[in-house]
XYZ file of C-alpha atoms in Angstrom:
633
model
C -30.894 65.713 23.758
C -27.514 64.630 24.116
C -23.777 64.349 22.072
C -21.771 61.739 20.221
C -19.017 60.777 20.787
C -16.408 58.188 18.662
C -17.862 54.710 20.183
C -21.724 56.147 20.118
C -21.353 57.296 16.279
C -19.796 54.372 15.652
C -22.307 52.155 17.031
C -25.318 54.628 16.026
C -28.924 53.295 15.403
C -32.357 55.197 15.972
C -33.530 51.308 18.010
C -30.816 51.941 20.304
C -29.995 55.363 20.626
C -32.101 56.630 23.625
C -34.993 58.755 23.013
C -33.533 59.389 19.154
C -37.354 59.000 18.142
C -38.571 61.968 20.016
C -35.872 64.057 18.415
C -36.278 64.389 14.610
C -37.294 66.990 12.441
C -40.390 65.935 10.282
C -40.830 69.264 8.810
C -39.920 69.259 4.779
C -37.160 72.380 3.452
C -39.348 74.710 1.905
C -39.035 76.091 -1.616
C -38.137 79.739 -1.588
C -39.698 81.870 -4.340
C -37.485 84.174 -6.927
C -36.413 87.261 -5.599
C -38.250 89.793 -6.748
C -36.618 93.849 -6.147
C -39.796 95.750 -6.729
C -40.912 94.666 -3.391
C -37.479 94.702 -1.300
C -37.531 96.956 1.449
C -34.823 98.160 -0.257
C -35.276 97.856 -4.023
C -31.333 98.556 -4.606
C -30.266 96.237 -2.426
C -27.903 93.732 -4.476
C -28.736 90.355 -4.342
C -26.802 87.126 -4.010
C -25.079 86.945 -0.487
C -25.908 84.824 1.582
C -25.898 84.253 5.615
C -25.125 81.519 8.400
C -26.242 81.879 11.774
C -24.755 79.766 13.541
C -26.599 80.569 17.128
C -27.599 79.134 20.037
C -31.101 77.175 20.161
C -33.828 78.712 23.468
C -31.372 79.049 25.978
C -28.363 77.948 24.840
C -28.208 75.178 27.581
C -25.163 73.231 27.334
C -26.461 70.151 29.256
C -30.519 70.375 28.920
C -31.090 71.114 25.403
C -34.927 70.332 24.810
C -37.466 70.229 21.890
C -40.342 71.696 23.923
C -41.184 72.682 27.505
C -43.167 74.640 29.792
C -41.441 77.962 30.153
C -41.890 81.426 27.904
C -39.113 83.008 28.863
C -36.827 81.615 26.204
C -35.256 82.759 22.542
C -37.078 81.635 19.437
C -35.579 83.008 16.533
C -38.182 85.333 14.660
C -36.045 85.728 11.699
C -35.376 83.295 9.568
C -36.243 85.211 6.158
C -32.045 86.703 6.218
C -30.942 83.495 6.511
C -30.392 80.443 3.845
C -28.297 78.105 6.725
C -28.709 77.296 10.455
C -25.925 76.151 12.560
C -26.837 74.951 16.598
C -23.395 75.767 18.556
C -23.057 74.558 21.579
C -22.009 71.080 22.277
C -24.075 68.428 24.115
C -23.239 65.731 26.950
C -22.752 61.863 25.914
C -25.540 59.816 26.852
C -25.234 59.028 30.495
C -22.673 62.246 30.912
C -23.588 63.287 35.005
C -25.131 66.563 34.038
C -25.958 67.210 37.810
C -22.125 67.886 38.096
C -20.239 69.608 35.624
C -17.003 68.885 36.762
C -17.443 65.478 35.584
C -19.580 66.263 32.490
C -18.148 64.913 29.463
C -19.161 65.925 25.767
C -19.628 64.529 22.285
C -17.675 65.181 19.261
C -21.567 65.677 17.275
C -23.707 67.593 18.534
C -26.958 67.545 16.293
C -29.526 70.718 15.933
C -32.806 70.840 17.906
C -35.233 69.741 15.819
C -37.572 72.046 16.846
C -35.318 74.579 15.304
C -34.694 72.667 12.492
C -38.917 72.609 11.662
C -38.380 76.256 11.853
C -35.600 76.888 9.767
C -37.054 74.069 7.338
C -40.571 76.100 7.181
C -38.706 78.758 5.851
C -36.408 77.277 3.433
C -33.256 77.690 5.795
C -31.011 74.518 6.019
C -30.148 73.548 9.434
C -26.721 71.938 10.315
C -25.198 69.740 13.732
C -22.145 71.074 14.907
C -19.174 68.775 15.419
C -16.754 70.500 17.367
C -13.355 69.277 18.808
C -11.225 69.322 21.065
C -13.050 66.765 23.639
C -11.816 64.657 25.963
C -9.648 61.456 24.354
C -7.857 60.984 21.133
C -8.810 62.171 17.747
C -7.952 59.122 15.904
C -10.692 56.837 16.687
C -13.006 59.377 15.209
C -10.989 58.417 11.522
C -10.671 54.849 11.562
C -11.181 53.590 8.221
C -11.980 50.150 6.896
C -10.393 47.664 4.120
C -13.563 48.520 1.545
C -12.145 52.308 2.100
C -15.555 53.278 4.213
C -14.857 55.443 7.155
C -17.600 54.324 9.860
C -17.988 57.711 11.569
C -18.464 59.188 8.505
C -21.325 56.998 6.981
C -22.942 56.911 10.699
C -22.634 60.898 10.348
C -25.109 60.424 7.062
C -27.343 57.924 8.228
C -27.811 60.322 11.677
C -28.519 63.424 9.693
C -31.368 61.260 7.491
C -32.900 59.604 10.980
C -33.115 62.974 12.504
C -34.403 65.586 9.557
C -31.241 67.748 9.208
C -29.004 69.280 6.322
C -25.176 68.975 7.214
C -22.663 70.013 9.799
C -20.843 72.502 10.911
C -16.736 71.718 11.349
C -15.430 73.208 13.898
C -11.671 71.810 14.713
C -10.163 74.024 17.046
C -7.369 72.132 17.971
C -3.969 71.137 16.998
C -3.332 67.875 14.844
C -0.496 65.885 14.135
C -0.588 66.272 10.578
C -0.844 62.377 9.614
C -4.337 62.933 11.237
C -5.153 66.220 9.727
C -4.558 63.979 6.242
C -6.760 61.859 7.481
C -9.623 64.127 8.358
C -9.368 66.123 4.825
C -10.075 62.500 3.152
C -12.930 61.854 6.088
C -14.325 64.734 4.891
C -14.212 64.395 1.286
C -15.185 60.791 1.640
C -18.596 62.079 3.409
C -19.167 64.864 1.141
C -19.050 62.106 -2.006
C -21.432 59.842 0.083
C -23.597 62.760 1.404
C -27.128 62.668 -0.520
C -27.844 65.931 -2.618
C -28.229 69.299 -0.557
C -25.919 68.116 2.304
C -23.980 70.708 3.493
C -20.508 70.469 4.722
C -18.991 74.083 6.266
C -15.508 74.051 7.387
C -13.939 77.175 9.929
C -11.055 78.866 9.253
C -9.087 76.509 11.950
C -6.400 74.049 11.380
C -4.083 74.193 8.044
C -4.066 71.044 5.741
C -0.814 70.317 8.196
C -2.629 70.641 11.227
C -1.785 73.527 12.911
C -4.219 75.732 14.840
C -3.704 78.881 12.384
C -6.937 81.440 12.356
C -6.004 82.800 8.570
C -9.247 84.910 8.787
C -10.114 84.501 5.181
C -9.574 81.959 2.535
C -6.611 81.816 0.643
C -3.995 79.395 -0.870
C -2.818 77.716 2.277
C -6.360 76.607 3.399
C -7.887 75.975 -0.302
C -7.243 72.527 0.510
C -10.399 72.440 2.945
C -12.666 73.981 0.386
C -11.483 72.051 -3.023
C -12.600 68.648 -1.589
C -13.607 68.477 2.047
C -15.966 71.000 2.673
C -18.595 73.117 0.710
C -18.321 76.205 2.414
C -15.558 78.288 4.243
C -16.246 79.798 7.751
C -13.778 82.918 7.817
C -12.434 83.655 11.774
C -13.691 87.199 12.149
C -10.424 89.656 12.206
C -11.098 90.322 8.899
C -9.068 92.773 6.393
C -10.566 94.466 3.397
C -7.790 93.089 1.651
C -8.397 89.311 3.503
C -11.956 89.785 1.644
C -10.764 90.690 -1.627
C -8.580 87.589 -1.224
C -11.041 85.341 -0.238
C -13.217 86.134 -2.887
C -10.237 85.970 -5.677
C -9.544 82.162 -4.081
C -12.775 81.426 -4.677
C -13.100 82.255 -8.463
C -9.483 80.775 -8.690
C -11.080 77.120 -7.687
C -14.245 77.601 -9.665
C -16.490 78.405 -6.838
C -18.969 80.975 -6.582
C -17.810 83.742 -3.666
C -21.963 83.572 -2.272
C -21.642 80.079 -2.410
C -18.290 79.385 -1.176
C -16.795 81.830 1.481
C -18.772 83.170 4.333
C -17.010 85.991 6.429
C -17.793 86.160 10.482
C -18.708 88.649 12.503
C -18.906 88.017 16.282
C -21.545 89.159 17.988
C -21.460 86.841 20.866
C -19.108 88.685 22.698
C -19.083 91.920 21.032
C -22.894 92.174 20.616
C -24.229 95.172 18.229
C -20.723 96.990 18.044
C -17.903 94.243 16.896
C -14.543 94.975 16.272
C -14.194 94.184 13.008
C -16.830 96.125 10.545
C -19.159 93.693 8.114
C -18.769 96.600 5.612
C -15.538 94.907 4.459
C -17.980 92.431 3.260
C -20.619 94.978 2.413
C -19.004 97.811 -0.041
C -21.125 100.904 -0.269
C -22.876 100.732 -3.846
C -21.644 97.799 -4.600
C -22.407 94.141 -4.613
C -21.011 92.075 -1.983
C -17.656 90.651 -1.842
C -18.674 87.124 -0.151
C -21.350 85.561 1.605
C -22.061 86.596 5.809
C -21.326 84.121 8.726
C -22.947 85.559 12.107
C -22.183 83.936 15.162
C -23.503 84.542 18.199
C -27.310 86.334 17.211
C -28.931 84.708 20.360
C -26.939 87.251 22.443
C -29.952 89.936 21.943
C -31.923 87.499 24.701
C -28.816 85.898 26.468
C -27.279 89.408 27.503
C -30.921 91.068 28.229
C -30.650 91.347 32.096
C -34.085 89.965 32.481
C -33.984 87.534 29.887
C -35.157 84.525 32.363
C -38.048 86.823 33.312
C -41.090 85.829 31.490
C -42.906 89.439 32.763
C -39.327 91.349 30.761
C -39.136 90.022 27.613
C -40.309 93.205 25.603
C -36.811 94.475 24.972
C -35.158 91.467 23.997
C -37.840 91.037 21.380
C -36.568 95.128 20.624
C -33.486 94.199 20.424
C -33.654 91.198 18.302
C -36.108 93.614 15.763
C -33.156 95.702 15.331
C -30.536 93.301 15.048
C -31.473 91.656 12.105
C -34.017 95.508 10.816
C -31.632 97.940 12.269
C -31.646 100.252 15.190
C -35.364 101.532 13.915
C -36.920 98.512 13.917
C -37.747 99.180 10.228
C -35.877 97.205 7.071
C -36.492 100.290 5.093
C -34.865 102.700 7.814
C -31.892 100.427 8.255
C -28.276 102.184 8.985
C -26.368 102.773 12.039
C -26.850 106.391 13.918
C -23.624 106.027 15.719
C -19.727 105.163 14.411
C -17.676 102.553 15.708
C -15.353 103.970 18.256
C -11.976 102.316 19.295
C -11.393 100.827 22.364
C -13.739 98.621 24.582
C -16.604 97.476 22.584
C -20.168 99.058 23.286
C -22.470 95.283 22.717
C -25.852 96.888 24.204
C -25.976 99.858 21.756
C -27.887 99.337 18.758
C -27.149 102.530 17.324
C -23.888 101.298 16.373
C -24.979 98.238 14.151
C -27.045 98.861 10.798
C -28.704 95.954 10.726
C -28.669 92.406 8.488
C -31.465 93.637 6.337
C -29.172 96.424 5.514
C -27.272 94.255 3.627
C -29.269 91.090 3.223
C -32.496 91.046 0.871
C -35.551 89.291 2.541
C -36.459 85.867 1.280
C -40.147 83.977 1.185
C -41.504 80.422 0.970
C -45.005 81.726 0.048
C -45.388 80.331 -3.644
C -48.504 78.279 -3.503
C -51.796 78.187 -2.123
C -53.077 77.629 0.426
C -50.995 80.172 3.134
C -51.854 80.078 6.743
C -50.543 81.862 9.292
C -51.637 82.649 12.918
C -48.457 85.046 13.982
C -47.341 82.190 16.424
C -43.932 83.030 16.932
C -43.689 79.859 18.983
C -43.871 80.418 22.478
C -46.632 82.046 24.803
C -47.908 82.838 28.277
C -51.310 80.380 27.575
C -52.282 79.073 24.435
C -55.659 79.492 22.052
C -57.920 77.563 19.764
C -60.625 79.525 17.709
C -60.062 82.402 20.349
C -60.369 80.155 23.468
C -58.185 80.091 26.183
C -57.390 76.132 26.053
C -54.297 76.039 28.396
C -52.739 78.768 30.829
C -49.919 77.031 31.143
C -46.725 78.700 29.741
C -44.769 76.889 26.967
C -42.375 77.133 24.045
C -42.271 74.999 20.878
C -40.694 76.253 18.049
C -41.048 73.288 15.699
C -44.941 75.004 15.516
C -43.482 78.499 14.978
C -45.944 79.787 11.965
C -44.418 81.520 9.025
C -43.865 85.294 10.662
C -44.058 88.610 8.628
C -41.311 88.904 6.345
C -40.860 92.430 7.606
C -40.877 93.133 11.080
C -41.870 95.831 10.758
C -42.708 97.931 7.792
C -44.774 100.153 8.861
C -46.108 103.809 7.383
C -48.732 106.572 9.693
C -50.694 108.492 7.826
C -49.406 110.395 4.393
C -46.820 107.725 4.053
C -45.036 109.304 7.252
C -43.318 106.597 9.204
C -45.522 105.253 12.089
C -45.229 106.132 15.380
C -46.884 102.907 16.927
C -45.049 99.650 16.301
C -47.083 96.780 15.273
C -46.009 94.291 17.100
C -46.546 90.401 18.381
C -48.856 90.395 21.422
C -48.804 87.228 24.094
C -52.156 88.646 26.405
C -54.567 86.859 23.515
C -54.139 84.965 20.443
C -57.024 83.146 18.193
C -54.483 80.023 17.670
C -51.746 79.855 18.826
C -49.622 81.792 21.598
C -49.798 85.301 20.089
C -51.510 87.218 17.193
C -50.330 90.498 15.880
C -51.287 93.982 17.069
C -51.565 96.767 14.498
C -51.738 100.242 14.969
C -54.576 102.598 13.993
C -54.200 104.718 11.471
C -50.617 102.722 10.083
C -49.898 100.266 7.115
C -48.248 97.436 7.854
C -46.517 95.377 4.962
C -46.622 91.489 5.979
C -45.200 89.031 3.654
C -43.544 88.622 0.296
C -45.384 86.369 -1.857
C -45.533 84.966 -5.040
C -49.149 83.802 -5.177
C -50.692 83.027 -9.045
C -54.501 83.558 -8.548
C -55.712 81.007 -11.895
C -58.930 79.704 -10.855
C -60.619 82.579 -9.720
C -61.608 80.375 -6.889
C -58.980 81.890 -4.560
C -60.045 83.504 -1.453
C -58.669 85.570 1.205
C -60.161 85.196 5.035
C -58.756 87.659 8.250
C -59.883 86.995 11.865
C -59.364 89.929 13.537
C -60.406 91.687 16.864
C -61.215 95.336 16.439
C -62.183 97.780 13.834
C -62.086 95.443 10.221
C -59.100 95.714 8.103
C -58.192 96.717 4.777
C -56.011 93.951 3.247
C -53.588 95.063 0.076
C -52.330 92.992 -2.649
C -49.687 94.110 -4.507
C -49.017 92.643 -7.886
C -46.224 91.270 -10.000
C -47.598 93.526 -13.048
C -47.826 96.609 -11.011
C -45.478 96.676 -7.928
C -46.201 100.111 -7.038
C -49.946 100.293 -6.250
C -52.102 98.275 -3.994
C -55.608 97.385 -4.383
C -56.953 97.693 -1.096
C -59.987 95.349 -0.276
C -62.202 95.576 2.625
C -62.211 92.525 4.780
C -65.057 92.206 7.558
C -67.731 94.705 8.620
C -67.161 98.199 10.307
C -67.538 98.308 13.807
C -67.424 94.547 14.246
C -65.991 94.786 18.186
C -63.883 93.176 20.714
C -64.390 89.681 20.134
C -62.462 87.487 17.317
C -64.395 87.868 13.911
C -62.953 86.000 10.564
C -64.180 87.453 7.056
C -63.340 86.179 3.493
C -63.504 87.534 0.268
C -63.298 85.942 -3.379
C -60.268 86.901 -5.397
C -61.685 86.053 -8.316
C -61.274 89.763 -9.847
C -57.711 89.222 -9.694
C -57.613 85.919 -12.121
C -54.529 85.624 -14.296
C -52.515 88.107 -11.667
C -49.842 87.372 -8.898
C -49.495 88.229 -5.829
C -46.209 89.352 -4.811
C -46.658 91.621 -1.463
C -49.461 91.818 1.594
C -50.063 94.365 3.499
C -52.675 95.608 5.767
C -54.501 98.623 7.607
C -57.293 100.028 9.591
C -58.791 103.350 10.552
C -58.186 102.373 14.441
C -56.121 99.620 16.300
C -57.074 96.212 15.789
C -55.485 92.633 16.517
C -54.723 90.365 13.576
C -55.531 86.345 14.884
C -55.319 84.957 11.358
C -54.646 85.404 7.515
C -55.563 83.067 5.325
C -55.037 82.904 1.668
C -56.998 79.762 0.060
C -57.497 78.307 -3.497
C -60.693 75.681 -2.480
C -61.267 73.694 0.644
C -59.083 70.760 0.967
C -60.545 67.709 2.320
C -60.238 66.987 6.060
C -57.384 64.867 7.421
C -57.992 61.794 8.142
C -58.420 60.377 11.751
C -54.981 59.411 12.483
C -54.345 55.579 12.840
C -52.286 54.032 15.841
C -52.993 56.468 18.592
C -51.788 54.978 21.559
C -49.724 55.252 24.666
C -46.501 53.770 24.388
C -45.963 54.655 28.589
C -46.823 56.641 31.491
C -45.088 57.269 34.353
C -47.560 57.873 37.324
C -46.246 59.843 40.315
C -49.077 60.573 42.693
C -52.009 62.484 40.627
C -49.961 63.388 37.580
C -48.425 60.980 34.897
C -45.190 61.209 32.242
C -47.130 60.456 29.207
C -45.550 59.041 25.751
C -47.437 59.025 22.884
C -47.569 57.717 19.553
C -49.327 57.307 16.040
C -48.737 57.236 12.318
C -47.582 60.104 10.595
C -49.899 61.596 7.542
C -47.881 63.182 4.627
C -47.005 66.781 5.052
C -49.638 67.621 2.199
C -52.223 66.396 4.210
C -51.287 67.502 7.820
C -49.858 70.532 9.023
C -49.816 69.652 12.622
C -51.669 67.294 15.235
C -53.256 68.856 18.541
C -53.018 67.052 21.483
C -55.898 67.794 24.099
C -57.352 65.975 27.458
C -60.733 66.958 27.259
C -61.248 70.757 26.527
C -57.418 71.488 27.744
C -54.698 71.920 24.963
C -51.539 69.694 25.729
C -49.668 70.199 23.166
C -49.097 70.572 18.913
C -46.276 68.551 16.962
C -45.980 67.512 13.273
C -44.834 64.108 14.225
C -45.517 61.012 14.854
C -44.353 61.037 18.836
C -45.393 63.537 21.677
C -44.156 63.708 25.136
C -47.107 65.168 27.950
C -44.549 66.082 30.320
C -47.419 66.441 32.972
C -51.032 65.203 32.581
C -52.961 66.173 35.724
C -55.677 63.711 36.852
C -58.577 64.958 37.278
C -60.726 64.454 40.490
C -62.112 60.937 40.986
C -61.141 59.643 37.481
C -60.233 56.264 37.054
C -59.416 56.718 33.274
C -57.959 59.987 31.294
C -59.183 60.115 27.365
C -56.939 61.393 25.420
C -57.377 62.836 22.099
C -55.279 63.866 18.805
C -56.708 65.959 16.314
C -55.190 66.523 12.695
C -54.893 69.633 10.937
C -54.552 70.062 7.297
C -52.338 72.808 5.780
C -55.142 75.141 5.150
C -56.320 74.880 8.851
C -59.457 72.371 8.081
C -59.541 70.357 11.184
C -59.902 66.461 10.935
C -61.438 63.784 13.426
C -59.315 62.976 16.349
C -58.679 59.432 17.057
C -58.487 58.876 21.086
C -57.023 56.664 23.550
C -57.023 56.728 27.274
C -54.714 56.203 30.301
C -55.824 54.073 33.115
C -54.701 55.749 36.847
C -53.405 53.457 39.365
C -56.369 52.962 42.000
């Protein structure tokens, strides 16, 4: 991926903007369903608040941002249910920028989101927003230049790239001091886009420049910096040296312009530098037993892998995965045991302790996208050490991808032993075996696990629900909308069934009229969890995608650069194409594009086949079209 800056906005266009094809978002935003208390981790939990996470995507490079690769060792945000907006922070090189030496590297104005992250955060019903941050190198006022018919071309360009590529807005970050005739200039750039910007674009200014210009952090919206929010920007970003009494003003500006607080003004908290314990407490946000002053901004969430010592280590990933767990569940792991064990202490910060934050879910109620049948997941968080079709080991290769990242458990973890006493064991994600995917998820014996928040109508009666599992057979329990406080617990699968993967349905049809609003699951003795399924009748399979070709290869030797290409199916037909050589997964992509960073050739071939297989959203596979690449002799 790479930046923008004035001349490249200016002159945008997906036909000549290098590579632009290979980096859009395909994926749809989601629908969330209502909320629902009963079946909160925390039923008293106030609603309304919402959060931006503005984070960085994998690694955070700054110079070699990527949708996919071949690594595991890398952050994918696991999440996304305590979030309703996704920001990518962290600037990009212009096109042709020498990223071998950064001395010399010079960035864009726009950076957009990786659109792997955007499929994510789109599959969950999170909007995902570019970042445009300045100061960069040159002047400012090229970036406003405005034409006789009143159009500002940066702005309009700023549209039509957000369409091309998939996402929801932008992030602006000014951080720099303006002469004021520009800072005019940008407030009507701004207010020009937003009137342009087609419905659910997303504008969020931070608490940076006044209306005059000057580099002022005000740390919380008030009469001064109005100006930003009444017709530039649909959000507020307040800098994070907040005052109880900065809240309370915030939230007063707000209702004083008409805005909804949730909707309006999001307070920071900084966790980049200052990790689990920052200075300034998000309970000034957060009042005990009462509803929330404003909406959350977090900034800096990836630094629960960046700050792991052995976060590049793909054999030392468990306790960044802890640590992210209670981040955004609290120090227990556990939304319903959320609450700090340790007080804030002055003086120097204490970022690795977890003891000392009480988590988002503490003050943020869980959200779902699972309204409708059919729901599949595999617990593919996005990333794994190999991956797995129907239980098979189809590549050992490691790789991440998190534009494929299934929906995940909407709480990680709920979990109760036996007696409703909390569990010892952790359920947890497990990367040694998966039945699709790069990891399935490993359940306890003798524990409950709650898994997602739904809001499933069974009407036919020809519902069903299917597990594949590996170990003892699981109980599966639906909660319902009419009676949120018992379970009916259904066995899925036969006792004893063994080692191997096994999958199991069951009709629903004794629940007709009813709706689902919770999952859970548990068994007698540990078992692995490869699949759940919920389905209302078989859809038809896809059909064999049309225009499968290869658009180049670049042989080197015995391996080949492949780009590939077909026509995209609607999103209600197709979930996802697989990419295979033979019997060897290459990769997965709802797209119409795929990059094969390295196909190997086999020995004494003179032609590679290539295949693409659809998927449709309830996991029926389709016929794969093929194509092949010729080797050089």
């Amino acid at each position: 991926m790479h930046g923008y800056d004035a001349e490249a906005l200016k002159h945008w266009s997906p036909q000549t903007d290098r590579w632009a094809r290979y980096f859009r978002s395909r994926v749809p935003l989601a629908a969330r369903i209502a909320p629902f208390p009963a079946t909160q981790a925390r039923p008293q939990l106030p609603m309304g608040a919402q959060v931006m996470n503005l984070c960085n995507d994998y690694d955070g490079a700054f110079f070699t941002a990527r949708k996919y690769d071949d690594a595991f060792a890398r952050r994918l945000l696991r999440f996304w249910q305590y979030s309703d907006f996704y920001g990518s922070w962290h600037g990009l090189p212009v096109d042709g920028s020498p990223t071998a030496e950064p001395d010399r590297i010079v960035h864009g104005l726009i950076n957009p989101p990786n659109p792997a992250y955007t499929d994510a955060a789109h599959r969950n019903g999170v909007r995902s927003l570019g970042c445009w941050f300045w100061p960069r190198p040159g002047d400012f006022a090229p970036y406003l230049e405005r034409h006789a018919d009143g159009s500002y071309p940066v702005a309009d360009k700023l549209i039509e790239m957000a369409e091309y590529f998939g996402f929801d807005g932008y992030f602006i970050n000014h951080e720099a001091e303006t002469p004021p005739d520009e800072a005019k200039r940008l407030r009507e750039l701004l207010t020009y886009l937003r009137s342009r910007a087609p419905e659910g674009f997303h504008l969020q200014w931070y608490d940076t420049i006044r209306p005059d210009g000057g580099l002022d952090y005000l740390n919380h919206l008030n009469d001064e910096n109005a100006p930003w929010l009444e017709s530039a920007a649909d959000s507020f970003f307040a800098n994070y040296w907040m005052t109880e009494a900065g809240v309370e003003t915030s939230r007063a500006t707000a209702l004083r312009l008409g805005r909804d607080p949730y909707e309006a003004v999001f307070h920071g908290t900084e966790n980049e530098q200052f990790g689990f314990d920052p200075e300034y407490d998000p309970r000034l946000i957060f009042p005990d037993s009462a509803p929330a002053r404003t909406s959350w901004a977090l900034f800096g969430s990836h630094f629960v892998w960046e700050l792991h010592p052995g976060h590049e280590d793909p054999q030392d990933q468990g306790p960044a995965f802890e640590r992210e767990r209670q981040y955004w569940s609290g120090p227990a792991g556990d939304p319903t045991r959320t609450g700090r064990t340790q007080l804030h202490e002055p003086g120097a910060p204490d970022p690795a302790n977890p003891h000392k934050w009480d988590g988002v879910a503490h003050h943020i109620t869980e959200r779902s996208v699972i309204g409708a049948f059919p729901f599949v997941t595999r617990f593919n968080t996005g990333h794994g050490r190999g991956f797995f079709l129907a239980g098979r080991r189809a590549s050992d290769a490691d790789w991440y991808n998190a534009s494929i990242q299934d929906v995940l458990p909407t709480w990680q973890f709920w979990s109760e032993g036996p007696e409703g006493s909390a569990g010892r064991e952790t359920p947890d994600f497990d990367y040694t075996r998966a039945y699709d995917g790069g990891s399935c998820l490993r359940v306890p014996g003798g524990t409950t696990v709650r898994l997602y928040k739904t809001e499933l109508a069974v009407r036919t009666g020809e519902e069903t629900l299917s597990v594949t599992f590996s170990g003892s057979a699981p109980e599966v329990g639906l909660l319902f909308a009419d009676d949120p406080g018992t379970f009916a617990w259904r066995q899925v699968g036969a006792t004893g069934s063994g080692a191997g993967w096994h999958t199991a349905a069951r009709s629903l049809a004794e629940f007709r009229g009813r709706t689902i609003a919770a999952l859970a699951v548990r068994a007698a003795s540990p078992l692995r969890l490869g699949e759940l399924a919920l389905r209302q009748r078989p859809l038809p399979p896809p059909e064999r995608p049309r225009g499968f070709r290869i658009d180049a290869a670049y042989v080197d030797g015995g391996t080949a650069e492949v780009f590939l290409s077909w026509h995209l199916a609607d999103p209600g037909q197709v979930w996802y194409y697989d990419v295979h050589r033979g019997q060897e997964w290459l990769g997965r992509i709802y797209d119409e594009v795929y990059y094969v960073k390295s196909l190997r050739r086999g020995e004494g071939e003179a032609t590679t086949e290539l295949t693409l297989t659809p998927v449709a959203p309830d996991g029926t596979r389709g016929e794969p079209a093929t194509t092949r690449i010729e080797w050089l002799r």
